[in-house]
PDB file of C-alpha atoms in Angstrom:
ATOM      1  CA  ALA A   1     113.741 119.087 202.691  1.00  0.00           C
ATOM      2  CA  GLN A   2     110.967 119.592 200.449  1.00  0.00           C
ATOM      3  CA  SER A   3     107.399 119.415 201.572  1.00  0.00           C
ATOM      4  CA  VAL A   4     103.898 119.596 200.393  1.00  0.00           C
ATOM      5  CA  SER A   5     101.106 120.580 202.077  1.00  0.00           C
ATOM      6  CA  GLN A   6      97.062 120.377 201.054  1.00  0.00           C
ATOM      7  CA  HIS A   7      94.910 122.139 203.414  1.00  0.00           C
ATOM      8  CA  ASN A   8      91.997 120.443 202.967  1.00  0.00           C
ATOM      9  CA  HIS A   9      92.150 116.944 204.036  1.00  0.00           C
ATOM     10  CA  HIS A  10      87.775 116.702 203.262  1.00  0.00           C
ATOM     11  CA  VAL A  11      85.772 118.101 200.784  1.00  0.00           C
ATOM     12  CA  ILE A  12      82.333 118.545 200.097  1.00  0.00           C
ATOM     13  CA  LEU A  13      80.206 119.863 197.174  1.00  0.00           C
ATOM     14  CA  SER A  14      77.122 119.888 195.132  1.00  0.00           C
ATOM     15  CA  GLU A  15      77.047 118.940 192.313  1.00  0.00           C
ATOM     16  CA  ALA A  16      77.813 121.966 189.533  1.00  0.00           C
ATOM     17  CA  ALA A  17      79.826 123.986 192.490  1.00  0.00           C
ATOM     18  CA  SER A  18      83.033 125.170 191.997  1.00  0.00           C
ATOM     19  CA  LEU A  19      86.433 123.729 193.305  1.00  0.00           C
ATOM     20  CA  GLU A  20      89.492 124.814 194.200  1.00  0.00           C
ATOM     21  CA  LEU A  21      91.576 122.595 195.974  1.00  0.00           C
ATOM     22  CA  GLY A  22      95.077 123.749 197.580  1.00  0.00           C
ATOM     23  CA  CYS A  23      98.320 122.639 197.567  1.00  0.00           C
ATOM     24  CA  ASN A  24     101.252 124.615 199.112  1.00  0.00           C
ATOM     25  CA  TYR A  25     104.822 123.216 198.882  1.00  0.00           C
ATOM     26  CA  SER A  26     108.544 124.440 200.903  1.00  0.00           C
ATOM     27  CA  TYR A  27     111.311 124.564 197.613  1.00  0.00           C
ATOM     28  CA  GLY A  28     112.469 127.848 196.506  1.00  0.00           C
ATOM     29  CA  GLY A  29     114.191 126.713 193.213  1.00  0.00           C
ATOM     30  CA  THR A  30     112.632 125.015 190.182  1.00  0.00           C
ATOM     31  CA  VAL A  31     109.883 122.850 190.088  1.00  0.00           C
ATOM     32  CA  ASN A  32     107.366 120.026 188.743  1.00  0.00           C
ATOM     33  CA  LEU A  33     103.846 120.036 189.995  1.00  0.00           C
ATOM     34  CA  PHE A  34     101.773 117.336 189.751  1.00  0.00           C
ATOM     35  CA  TRP A  35      98.207 116.905 190.548  1.00  0.00           C
ATOM     36  CA  TYR A  36      97.084 113.154 190.960  1.00  0.00           C
ATOM     37  CA  VAL A  37      93.524 111.579 190.948  1.00  0.00           C
ATOM     38  CA  GLN A  38      92.609 108.644 192.650  1.00  0.00           C
ATOM     39  CA  TYR A  39      89.252 107.295 192.060  1.00  0.00           C
ATOM     40  CA  PRO A  40      87.043 104.907 194.697  1.00  0.00           C
ATOM     41  CA  GLY A  41      88.490 101.328 194.087  1.00  0.00           C
ATOM     42  CA  GLN A  42      90.824 102.434 191.304  1.00  0.00           C
ATOM     43  CA  HIS A  43      94.577 103.020 191.352  1.00  0.00           C
ATOM     44  CA  LEU A  44      96.382 106.669 190.910  1.00  0.00           C
ATOM     45  CA  GLN A  45      95.736 108.799 187.661  1.00  0.00           C
ATOM     46  CA  LEU A  46      97.871 112.291 186.921  1.00  0.00           C
ATOM     47  CA  LEU A  47      95.385 114.840 185.873  1.00  0.00           C
ATOM     48  CA  LEU A  48      97.673 117.285 185.177  1.00  0.00           C
ATOM     49  CA  LYS A  49     101.234 118.493 185.243  1.00  0.00           C
ATOM     50  CA  TYR A  50     103.274 121.862 185.318  1.00  0.00           C
ATOM     51  CA  PHE A  51     106.931 121.670 184.300  1.00  0.00           C
ATOM     52  CA  SER A  52     107.357 125.361 182.642  1.00  0.00           C
ATOM     53  CA  GLY A  53     105.860 127.909 180.660  1.00  0.00           C
ATOM     54  CA  ASP A  54     101.944 128.697 181.278  1.00  0.00           C
ATOM     55  CA  PRO A  55     101.598 128.992 184.735  1.00  0.00           C
ATOM     56  CA  LEU A  56      97.865 128.157 183.636  1.00  0.00           C
ATOM     57  CA  VAL A  57      97.810 124.435 183.391  1.00  0.00           C
ATOM     58  CA  LYS A  58      95.325 122.331 181.307  1.00  0.00           C
ATOM     59  CA  GLY A  59      93.991 118.768 182.545  1.00  0.00           C
ATOM     60  CA  ILE A  60      91.671 115.581 181.715  1.00  0.00           C
ATOM     61  CA  LYS A  61      87.813 116.307 182.816  1.00  0.00           C
ATOM     62  CA  GLY A  62      87.670 119.911 183.019  1.00  0.00           C
ATOM     63  CA  PHE A  63      90.223 120.111 185.489  1.00  0.00           C
ATOM     64  CA  GLU A  64      93.362 123.239 185.748  1.00  0.00           C
ATOM     65  CA  ALA A  65      95.743 124.182 187.932  1.00  0.00           C
ATOM     66  CA  GLU A  66      97.533 127.275 188.521  1.00  0.00           C
ATOM     67  CA  PHE A  67     101.231 128.101 189.438  1.00  0.00           C
ATOM     68  CA  ILE A  68     101.898 130.885 191.454  1.00  0.00           C
ATOM     69  CA  LYS A  69     105.433 130.996 192.140  1.00  0.00           C
ATOM     70  CA  SER A  70     105.319 134.064 194.500  1.00  0.00           C
ATOM     71  CA  LYS A  71     102.877 131.798 196.662  1.00  0.00           C
ATOM     72  CA  PHE A  72     104.196 128.434 196.258  1.00  0.00           C
ATOM     73  CA  SER A  73     101.257 127.271 195.098  1.00  0.00           C
ATOM     74  CA  PHE A  74      99.334 124.713 192.768  1.00  0.00           C
ATOM     75  CA  ASN A  75      95.994 124.932 193.509  1.00  0.00           C
ATOM     76  CA  LEU A  76      93.717 122.718 191.645  1.00  0.00           C
ATOM     77  CA  ARG A  77      90.368 124.250 190.045  1.00  0.00           C
ATOM     78  CA  LYS A  78      87.110 122.603 188.531  1.00  0.00           C
ATOM     79  CA  PRO A  79      84.698 125.290 187.702  1.00  0.00           C
ATOM     80  CA  SER A  80      81.512 122.577 187.735  1.00  0.00           C
ATOM     81  CA  VAL A  81      81.815 119.222 189.823  1.00  0.00           C
ATOM     82  CA  GLN A  82      79.956 115.726 188.921  1.00  0.00           C
ATOM     83  CA  TRP A  83      79.700 113.200 191.220  1.00  0.00           C
ATOM     84  CA  SER A  84      82.139 111.220 188.905  1.00  0.00           C
ATOM     85  CA  ASP A  85      84.326 113.565 190.257  1.00  0.00           C
ATOM     86  CA  THR A  86      84.329 111.607 193.937  1.00  0.00           C
ATOM     87  CA  ALA A  87      87.472 111.086 194.557  1.00  0.00           C
ATOM     88  CA  GLU A  88      90.973 111.457 196.640  1.00  0.00           C
ATOM     89  CA  TYR A  89      93.165 114.538 195.046  1.00  0.00           C
ATOM     90  CA  PHE A  90      96.988 114.124 195.683  1.00  0.00           C
ATOM     91  CA  CYS A  91      99.176 117.081 195.231  1.00  0.00           C
ATOM     92  CA  ALA A  92     102.681 115.867 194.490  1.00  0.00           C
ATOM     93  CA  VAL A  93     106.086 117.522 194.317  1.00  0.00           C
ATOM     94  CA  LYS A  94     109.294 116.692 192.508  1.00  0.00           C
ATOM     95  CA  SER A  95     112.650 116.148 193.987  1.00  0.00           C
ATOM     96  CA  SER A  96     115.468 115.315 192.301  1.00  0.00           C
ATOM     97  CA  TYR A  97     114.536 112.129 190.775  1.00  0.00           C
ATOM     98  CA  LYS A  98     111.528 111.698 193.597  1.00  0.00           C
ATOM     99  CA  LEU A  99     107.477 113.168 194.187  1.00  0.00           C
ATOM    100  CA  ILE A 100     107.235 113.999 197.545  1.00  0.00           C
ATOM    101  CA  PHE A 101     103.587 113.893 198.558  1.00  0.00           C
ATOM    102  CA  GLY A 102     100.874 115.834 200.584  1.00  0.00           C
ATOM    103  CA  SER A 103      98.202 113.884 202.734  1.00  0.00           C
ATOM    104  CA  GLY A 104      95.953 114.309 199.954  1.00  0.00           C
ATOM    105  CA  THR A 105      92.130 116.165 199.905  1.00  0.00           C
ATOM    106  CA  ARG A 106      88.930 113.709 200.073  1.00  0.00           C
ATOM    107  CA  LEU A 107      86.235 115.314 197.511  1.00  0.00           C
ATOM    108  CA  LEU A 108      83.044 113.884 197.863  1.00  0.00           C
ATOM    109  CA  VAL A 109      80.661 115.207 195.333  1.00  0.00           C
ATOM    110  CA  ARG A 110      76.544 115.221 196.421  1.00  0.00           C
ATOM    111  CA  PRO A 111      74.038 114.485 193.350  1.00  0.00           C
TER     112      PRO A 111
ATOM    113  CA  SER B   1     102.750 106.801 179.475  1.00  0.00           C
ATOM    114  CA  ALA B   2     103.283 103.259 180.876  1.00  0.00           C
ATOM    115  CA  VAL B   3     100.666 100.604 181.726  1.00  0.00           C
ATOM    116  CA  ILE B   4     101.533  98.569 185.139  1.00  0.00           C
ATOM    117  CA  SER B   5     100.019  95.565 186.950  1.00  0.00           C
ATOM    118  CA  GLN B   6     100.923  94.463 190.256  1.00  0.00           C
ATOM    119  CA  LYS B   7     100.245  90.930 191.678  1.00  0.00           C
ATOM    120  CA  PRO B   8      99.277  89.855 194.280  1.00  0.00           C
ATOM    121  CA  SER B   9      96.206  92.928 194.201  1.00  0.00           C
ATOM    122  CA  ARG B  10      95.235  92.112 197.195  1.00  0.00           C
ATOM    123  CA  ASP B  11      96.517  89.551 200.541  1.00  0.00           C
ATOM    124  CA  ILE B  12      95.878  88.569 203.952  1.00  0.00           C
ATOM    125  CA  CYS B  13      99.257  87.492 205.482  1.00  0.00           C
ATOM    126  CA  GLN B  14     100.165  86.371 208.983  1.00  0.00           C
ATOM    127  CA  ARG B  15     102.459  88.002 210.793  1.00  0.00           C
ATOM    128  CA  GLY B  16     105.901  87.346 211.076  1.00  0.00           C
ATOM    129  CA  THR B  17     105.577  85.458 207.080  1.00  0.00           C
ATOM    130  CA  SER B  18     106.883  87.314 203.819  1.00  0.00           C
ATOM    131  CA  LEU B  19     105.249  88.657 201.054  1.00  0.00           C
ATOM    132  CA  THR B  20     106.623  89.475 197.430  1.00  0.00           C
ATOM    133  CA  ILE B  21     104.901  91.346 195.369  1.00  0.00           C
ATOM    134  CA  GLN B  22     104.930  91.730 191.069  1.00  0.00           C
ATOM    135  CA  CYS B  23     105.038  94.867 189.195  1.00  0.00           C
ATOM    136  CA  GLN B  24     104.867  94.222 185.611  1.00  0.00           C
ATOM    137  CA  VAL B  25     105.063  97.162 182.681  1.00  0.00           C
ATOM    138  CA  ASP B  26     104.214  97.151 178.909  1.00  0.00           C
ATOM    139  CA  SER B  27     107.579  99.316 178.296  1.00  0.00           C
ATOM    140  CA  GLN B  28     110.999  99.353 179.196  1.00  0.00           C
ATOM    141  CA  VAL B  29     112.226 102.124 181.568  1.00  0.00           C
ATOM    142  CA  THR B  30     115.142 103.280 183.938  1.00  0.00           C
ATOM    143  CA  MET B  31     113.695 104.438 187.316  1.00  0.00           C
ATOM    144  CA  MET B  32     111.259 102.269 188.432  1.00  0.00           C
ATOM    145  CA  PHE B  33     109.820 103.203 192.453  1.00  0.00           C
ATOM    146  CA  TRP B  34     107.978 101.292 195.339  1.00  0.00           C
ATOM    147  CA  TYR B  35     105.647 103.248 197.282  1.00  0.00           C
ATOM    148  CA  ARG B  36     103.412 102.927 200.573  1.00  0.00           C
ATOM    149  CA  GLN B  37     100.570 103.990 201.292  1.00  0.00           C
ATOM    150  CA  GLN B  38      99.125 103.490 204.716  1.00  0.00           C
ATOM    151  CA  PRO B  39      95.886 103.566 205.308  1.00  0.00           C
ATOM    152  CA  GLY B  40      93.913 107.199 205.795  1.00  0.00           C
ATOM    153  CA  GLN B  41      97.912 108.406 204.402  1.00  0.00           C
ATOM    154  CA  SER B  42      99.531 109.855 201.836  1.00  0.00           C
ATOM    155  CA  LEU B  43     102.098 107.657 199.926  1.00  0.00           C
ATOM    156  CA  THR B  44     105.507 107.813 201.007  1.00  0.00           C
ATOM    157  CA  LEU B  45     108.468 106.170 199.346  1.00  0.00           C
ATOM    158  CA  ILE B  46     110.446 103.286 200.356  1.00  0.00           C
ATOM    159  CA  ALA B  47     112.958 102.462 197.359  1.00  0.00           C
ATOM    160  CA  THR B  48     113.991 103.053 193.837  1.00  0.00           C
ATOM    161  CA  ALA B  49     115.194 100.162 191.592  1.00  0.00           C
ATOM    162  CA  ASN B  50     116.988 100.338 188.719  1.00  0.00           C
ATOM    163  CA  GLN B  51     118.367  97.273 186.964  1.00  0.00           C
ATOM    164  CA  GLY B  52     120.948  96.522 187.304  1.00  0.00           C
ATOM    165  CA  SER B  53     122.252  98.302 190.514  1.00  0.00           C
ATOM    166  CA  GLU B  54     121.408  98.159 193.748  1.00  0.00           C
ATOM    167  CA  ALA B  55     118.399  99.593 195.369  1.00  0.00           C
ATOM    168  CA  THR B  56     118.093 103.080 196.394  1.00  0.00           C
ATOM    169  CA  TYR B  57     115.931 103.224 199.894  1.00  0.00           C
ATOM    170  CA  GLU B  58     114.922 106.573 201.622  1.00  0.00           C
ATOM    171  CA  SER B  59     114.461 107.134 205.786  1.00  0.00           C
ATOM    172  CA  GLY B  60     113.407 104.609 207.466  1.00  0.00           C
ATOM    173  CA  PHE B  61     113.600 101.796 205.111  1.00  0.00           C
ATOM    174  CA  VAL B  62     115.966  99.567 204.747  1.00  0.00           C
ATOM    175  CA  ILE B  63     116.618  96.515 202.740  1.00  0.00           C
ATOM    176  CA  ASP B  64     116.748  93.240 204.913  1.00  0.00           C
ATOM    177  CA  LYS B  65     112.763  94.664 205.352  1.00  0.00           C
ATOM    178  CA  PHE B  66     112.663  95.141 201.974  1.00  0.00           C
ATOM    179  CA  PRO B  67     114.254  93.512 199.445  1.00  0.00           C
ATOM    180  CA  ILE B  68     114.147  95.107 196.052  1.00  0.00           C
ATOM    181  CA  SER B  69     114.864  92.666 193.032  1.00  0.00           C
ATOM    182  CA  ARG B  70     114.910  94.321 189.364  1.00  0.00           C
ATOM    183  CA  PRO B  71     116.253  91.752 187.574  1.00  0.00           C
ATOM    184  CA  ASN B  72     115.417  93.678 183.716  1.00  0.00           C
ATOM    185  CA  LEU B  73     113.660  96.994 182.078  1.00  0.00           C
ATOM    186  CA  THR B  74     110.190  95.805 182.217  1.00  0.00           C
ATOM    187  CA  PHE B  75     110.062  93.910 186.085  1.00  0.00           C
ATOM    188  CA  SER B  76     111.140  94.597 189.882  1.00  0.00           C
ATOM    189  CA  THR B  77     109.597  92.677 193.268  1.00  0.00           C
ATOM    190  CA  LEU B  78     109.338  94.257 196.528  1.00  0.00           C
ATOM    191  CA  THR B  79     109.527  91.519 199.380  1.00  0.00           C
ATOM    192  CA  VAL B  80     107.885  92.581 203.226  1.00  0.00           C
ATOM    193  CA  SER B  81     109.390  90.607 205.440  1.00  0.00           C
ATOM    194  CA  ASN B  82     108.720  89.660 208.163  1.00  0.00           C
ATOM    195  CA  MET B  83     105.776  91.398 208.567  1.00  0.00           C
ATOM    196  CA  SER B  84     103.521  92.807 211.244  1.00  0.00           C
ATOM    197  CA  PRO B  85     100.264  94.358 211.545  1.00  0.00           C
ATOM    198  CA  GLU B  86     101.737  98.119 210.932  1.00  0.00           C
ATOM    199  CA  ASP B  87     102.782  96.817 208.008  1.00  0.00           C
ATOM    200  CA  SER B  88      98.928  96.832 206.503  1.00  0.00           C
ATOM    201  CA  SER B  89      99.013  99.382 203.161  1.00  0.00           C
ATOM    202  CA  ILE B  90      98.472 100.108 200.125  1.00  0.00           C
ATOM    203  CA  TYR B  91     102.123  99.247 198.150  1.00  0.00           C
ATOM    204  CA  LEU B  92     102.372 100.746 194.701  1.00  0.00           C
ATOM    205  CA  CYS B  93     104.908 100.053 191.603  1.00  0.00           C
ATOM    206  CA  SER B  94     105.541 103.334 190.157  1.00  0.00           C
ATOM    207  CA  VAL B  95     107.815 103.884 186.655  1.00  0.00           C
ATOM    208  CA  ALA B  96     109.342 107.291 185.769  1.00  0.00           C
ATOM    209  CA  ALA B  97     108.068 107.952 181.865  1.00  0.00           C
ATOM    210  CA  GLY B  98     109.486 110.580 179.435  1.00  0.00           C
ATOM    211  CA  THR B  99     112.635 112.481 179.728  1.00  0.00           C
ATOM    212  CA  GLY B 100     114.640 114.874 181.448  1.00  0.00           C
ATOM    213  CA  ILE B 101     112.112 117.253 182.924  1.00  0.00           C
ATOM    214  CA  ALA B 102     109.085 116.062 181.385  1.00  0.00           C
ATOM    215  CA  GLU B 103     109.655 112.765 183.229  1.00  0.00           C
ATOM    216  CA  THR B 104     106.553 111.893 184.952  1.00  0.00           C
ATOM    217  CA  GLN B 105     105.487 109.082 187.124  1.00  0.00           C
ATOM    218  CA  TYR B 106     103.113 106.744 186.634  1.00  0.00           C
ATOM    219  CA  PHE B 107     101.348 104.085 189.122  1.00  0.00           C
ATOM    220  CA  GLY B 108     100.441 100.405 189.090  1.00  0.00           C
ATOM    221  CA  PRO B 109      97.201  99.674 190.760  1.00  0.00           C
ATOM    222  CA  GLY B 110      98.537  98.766 194.175  1.00  0.00           C
ATOM    223  CA  THR B 111      98.770  95.161 196.271  1.00  0.00           C
ATOM    224  CA  ARG B 112      96.626  96.320 199.148  1.00  0.00           C
ATOM    225  CA  LEU B 113      97.821  93.954 201.896  1.00  0.00           C
ATOM    226  CA  LEU B 114      96.228  93.598 205.505  1.00  0.00           C
ATOM    227  CA  VAL B 115      98.496  91.403 208.096  1.00  0.00           C
ATOM    228  CA  LEU B 116      96.954  89.867 211.295  1.00  0.00           C
TER     229      LEU B 116
END
């Protein structure tokens, strides 16, 4: 069965620091990959997605992710975080019709 | 994208009772999904609900405990039956929008359930 691993459960950064959240998946075939974000008190929102083509995907709010097939990875990056990026981030892979989610990473950005 | 609303947004229930959660979408969608997010954990798919057919349940979830209705292309309900404290979770409705490989899931605001 497919699985998704997010290695960092909690990350604390200061504003303007760079961010990279790890995500690895287990499936070896064609994959559709997603990053979702859940801000405090808000519902899950799509941050970005990869289906095919350019492995570097740009999303909302300055986030980007790079699909590296050889490493089964889809890491999320942002060059300079803001306090408003404090949230929980979920990586997900589409398996058939459903999404398999990672365990999530809680990001706290200190002002 | 799709705009999804859920009712109730939260509830506190006594063990042994049942709660029905409603999910409304602003457009017609074929596939709707129900997820559970237990405290401090990730999202787990409960079942997939297609209009006009029985819901498909994931391993570990059964219809008697989580009956689902899908009367039309914009609405679904999930009932949490005979609740116990272990059912305390956030329950999320999700819909698939787009076609083929571009299909993306969008999520509702969730229903926060506490069972005493």
